[in-house]
Amino acid sequence: GLTSQPPLPGYASEILGSRAGFHNGDITRRTPFEDNSFNLIFSASVLEHVQNLPAAFAELRRLLAPGGVMVHSYHPFYCENGGHALGILDSPWAHVRLNRDDYLRYVGQFRPYECPEAEHWIRDALNPTPMNMMQKCLTDAGLDIRHWKAGMSKPGLLGLEQDIIKEAMEQHEGITLHDLTCNNVFFAATSI
């Protein structure tokens, strides 16, 4: 469940000029906050790790006050290094060229010392939702996408060859070339 911490330690509160508190919890479950509690909800590098996006967006929608704004930035799974530290294999886009079982088998065979942590990371901490499905989850939750910016990977996308694109699209239903070439998504949404 969600736990509440006291305001930031004195030095942090003083430096920031804030009496903000810290709350730890699971946004995919009902939080102890009242409906319409927040005018602004912000996250950075979080959504790529949330496994139950419909539940998360429903709760975020419940918490967002009328006229409030949600702002999120995330690093998509399907980009060149979307597997993050423990999920990056030994060649670019290898994590999207394999299905989940082969991905886990690869980690077990070629990275046995980090395998237990990497298996947990791959199964429970990476969200392979394509951008169009992320947008659908938002609108299904009653949120209106007001701004969506998908930042492109490095110029030329060195190494993204036709066979990689074909294999990735065969392994992962619903992904597009845009999913493979985008390295950061920034969006803002409001309540409908």
Coordinates of C-alpha atoms in Angstrom, one line a residue:
G1 CA 0.0 0.0 0.0
L2 CA 0.9 3.6 -0.2
T3 CA 2.9 5.0 2.7
S4 CA 3.4 8.7 3.5
Q5 CA 6.7 10.2 4.5
P6 CA 7.1 13.4 6.5
P7 CA 8.1 16.5 4.6
L8 CA 11.5 16.5 3.0
P9 CA 14.4 16.8 5.5
G10 CA 15.0 20.3 6.6
Y11 CA 17.9 21.1 4.3
A12 CA 16.0 19.9 1.2
S13 CA 12.8 21.7 2.2
E14 CA 14.8 24.9 2.8
I15 CA 16.8 24.6 -0.5
L16 CA 13.6 23.9 -2.5
G17 CA 11.5 26.3 -0.5
S18 CA 8.9 23.5 -0.2
R19 CA 7.0 21.6 2.4
A20 CA 6.4 18.7 -0.1
G21 CA 6.0 15.2 1.3
F22 CA 7.1 12.0 -0.3
H23 CA 4.5 9.2 -0.9
N24 CA 5.5 5.7 -2.0
G25 CA 2.9 3.3 -3.5
D26 CA 1.5 1.5 -6.5
I27 CA -0.3 3.8 -9.0
T28 CA -2.1 0.7 -10.4
R29 CA -4.1 0.4 -7.2
R30 CA -6.4 2.8 -5.5
T31 CA -4.3 5.3 -3.5
P32 CA -5.5 7.0 -0.3
F33 CA -5.8 10.4 -2.0
E34 CA -9.2 11.9 -2.6
D35 CA -10.7 12.2 -6.0
N36 CA -9.5 15.3 -8.0
S37 CA -6.6 15.8 -5.5
F38 CA -3.9 17.1 -7.9
N39 CA -3.7 19.9 -10.5
L40 CA -0.5 18.6 -11.9
I41 CA 0.7 15.0 -12.1
F42 CA 4.2 14.4 -13.5
S43 CA 6.4 11.4 -14.1
A44 CA 9.7 10.8 -15.8
S45 CA 11.0 7.4 -16.8
V46 CA 8.1 5.6 -15.1
L47 CA 5.6 4.5 -17.7
E48 CA 8.0 2.2 -19.4
H49 CA 8.0 0.1 -16.2
V50 CA 4.3 0.1 -15.4
Q51 CA 2.8 -3.3 -16.2
N52 CA -0.9 -2.4 -15.9
L53 CA -1.3 0.8 -17.8
P54 CA -5.1 0.8 -17.9
A55 CA -5.2 0.6 -14.1
A56 CA -2.5 3.3 -13.7
F57 CA -4.2 5.7 -16.1
A58 CA -7.6 5.1 -14.4
E59 CA -6.1 6.0 -11.0
L60 CA -4.2 9.0 -12.4
R61 CA -7.5 10.2 -14.0
R62 CA -9.3 9.8 -10.7
L63 CA -6.6 11.9 -9.0
L64 CA -6.5 14.6 -11.6
A65 CA -8.6 17.7 -10.7
P66 CA -10.8 19.3 -13.3
G67 CA -8.6 21.5 -15.4
G68 CA -5.5 19.6 -14.2
V69 CA -2.8 18.4 -16.4
M70 CA -0.8 15.2 -16.5
V71 CA 2.8 15.4 -18.0
H72 CA 4.8 12.3 -18.6
S73 CA 8.1 11.4 -20.3
Y74 CA 9.1 7.9 -20.9
H75 CA 11.7 5.8 -22.8
P76 CA 9.9 3.3 -25.1
F77 CA 10.8 -0.4 -25.0
Y78 CA 11.2 -0.8 -28.7
C79 CA 13.9 1.7 -29.3
E80 CA 17.5 0.7 -29.7
N81 CA 18.3 0.6 -26.0
G82 CA 14.7 0.2 -24.7
G83 CA 15.6 -2.9 -22.7
H84 CA 17.5 -0.6 -20.3
A85 CA 20.5 -1.8 -18.4
L86 CA 19.6 -5.4 -17.5
G87 CA 17.5 -5.9 -20.6
I88 CA 20.0 -4.8 -23.3
L89 CA 21.5 -7.7 -25.2
D90 CA 24.7 -7.8 -27.2
S91 CA 23.5 -6.1 -30.4
P92 CA 21.3 -3.2 -31.1
W93 CA 17.5 -4.0 -31.1
A94 CA 18.2 -7.6 -30.1
H95 CA 15.6 -7.3 -27.3
V96 CA 12.9 -6.7 -29.9
R97 CA 14.2 -9.3 -32.4
L98 CA 13.4 -12.1 -30.0
N99 CA 10.1 -13.2 -28.4
R100 CA 9.9 -13.0 -24.6
D101 CA 10.9 -16.7 -24.1
D102 CA 13.9 -16.5 -26.4
Y103 CA 14.9 -13.2 -24.8
L104 CA 14.9 -14.8 -21.3
R105 CA 16.7 -17.9 -22.7
Y106 CA 19.4 -15.7 -24.2
V107 CA 20.0 -13.9 -20.9
G108 CA 20.2 -17.3 -19.0
Q109 CA 22.7 -18.7 -21.5
F110 CA 25.0 -15.8 -22.1
R111 CA 24.6 -13.8 -18.9
P112 CA 24.3 -16.4 -16.2
Y113 CA 25.7 -14.3 -13.4
E114 CA 23.2 -11.5 -13.8
C115 CA 20.3 -13.8 -15.0
P116 CA 18.2 -13.8 -11.8
E117 CA 18.1 -10.0 -11.7
A118 CA 17.7 -9.7 -15.5
E119 CA 14.9 -12.2 -15.6
H120 CA 12.9 -10.3 -13.0
W121 CA 13.7 -7.0 -14.8
I122 CA 12.5 -8.4 -18.2
R123 CA 9.4 -10.0 -16.8
D124 CA 8.2 -7.5 -14.3
A125 CA 9.9 -4.1 -14.9
L126 CA 9.7 -3.5 -18.7
N127 CA 6.5 -2.5 -20.4
P128 CA 6.5 -3.3 -24.1
T129 CA 3.5 -1.3 -25.0
P130 CA 3.7 0.3 -28.5
M131 CA 2.9 4.0 -28.7
N132 CA -0.4 3.6 -30.4
M133 CA -1.6 1.3 -27.5
M134 CA -0.2 3.7 -24.9
Q135 CA -2.4 6.4 -26.5
K136 CA -5.4 4.1 -26.5
C137 CA -4.9 3.3 -22.8
L138 CA -4.9 7.1 -22.1
T139 CA -8.1 7.8 -24.1
D140 CA -9.8 4.7 -22.7
A141 CA -9.2 6.1 -19.2
G142 CA -11.0 9.3 -20.1
L143 CA -7.9 11.4 -20.7
D144 CA -7.5 13.8 -23.6
I145 CA -4.0 13.8 -25.1
R146 CA -3.2 17.5 -25.6
H147 CA 0.5 17.1 -26.7
W148 CA 2.5 14.1 -27.9
K149 CA 6.1 14.4 -29.0
A150 CA 8.1 11.3 -29.9
G151 CA 11.8 12.1 -30.1
M152 CA 13.8 10.3 -32.8
S153 CA 16.9 8.3 -32.1
K154 CA 20.2 9.4 -33.4
P155 CA 20.4 10.6 -37.0
G156 CA 20.5 7.9 -39.5
L157 CA 19.6 5.2 -37.0
L158 CA 22.8 3.3 -37.6
G159 CA 22.2 -0.4 -37.5
L160 CA 18.5 -0.4 -38.0
E161 CA 18.4 -2.6 -41.1
Q162 CA 15.5 -4.1 -43.0
D163 CA 16.0 -7.5 -41.4
I164 CA 15.8 -6.0 -37.9
I165 CA 12.6 -4.2 -38.7
K166 CA 11.1 -7.3 -40.2
E167 CA 12.0 -9.5 -37.3
A168 CA 10.8 -7.0 -34.7
M169 CA 7.5 -6.6 -36.4
E170 CA 7.1 -10.4 -36.7
Q171 CA 7.8 -10.8 -32.9
H172 CA 5.7 -7.9 -31.6
E173 CA 2.2 -7.4 -32.9
G174 CA 1.2 -3.8 -33.4
I175 CA 4.6 -2.1 -33.4
T176 CA 5.5 0.3 -36.1
L177 CA 8.7 1.8 -37.5
H178 CA 7.9 4.8 -35.3
D179 CA 8.2 2.6 -32.2
L180 CA 11.7 1.4 -33.3
T181 CA 13.0 4.8 -34.1
C182 CA 11.7 6.8 -31.1
N183 CA 13.9 7.1 -28.1
N184 CA 11.8 9.3 -25.9
V185 CA 8.1 10.2 -25.6
F186 CA 6.8 13.4 -23.9
F187 CA 3.1 13.9 -23.6
A188 CA 0.5 16.0 -21.7
A189 CA -3.1 15.0 -21.1
T190 CA -6.1 16.4 -19.4
S191 CA -9.4 15.0 -18.2
I192 CA -12.2 14.7 -20.8

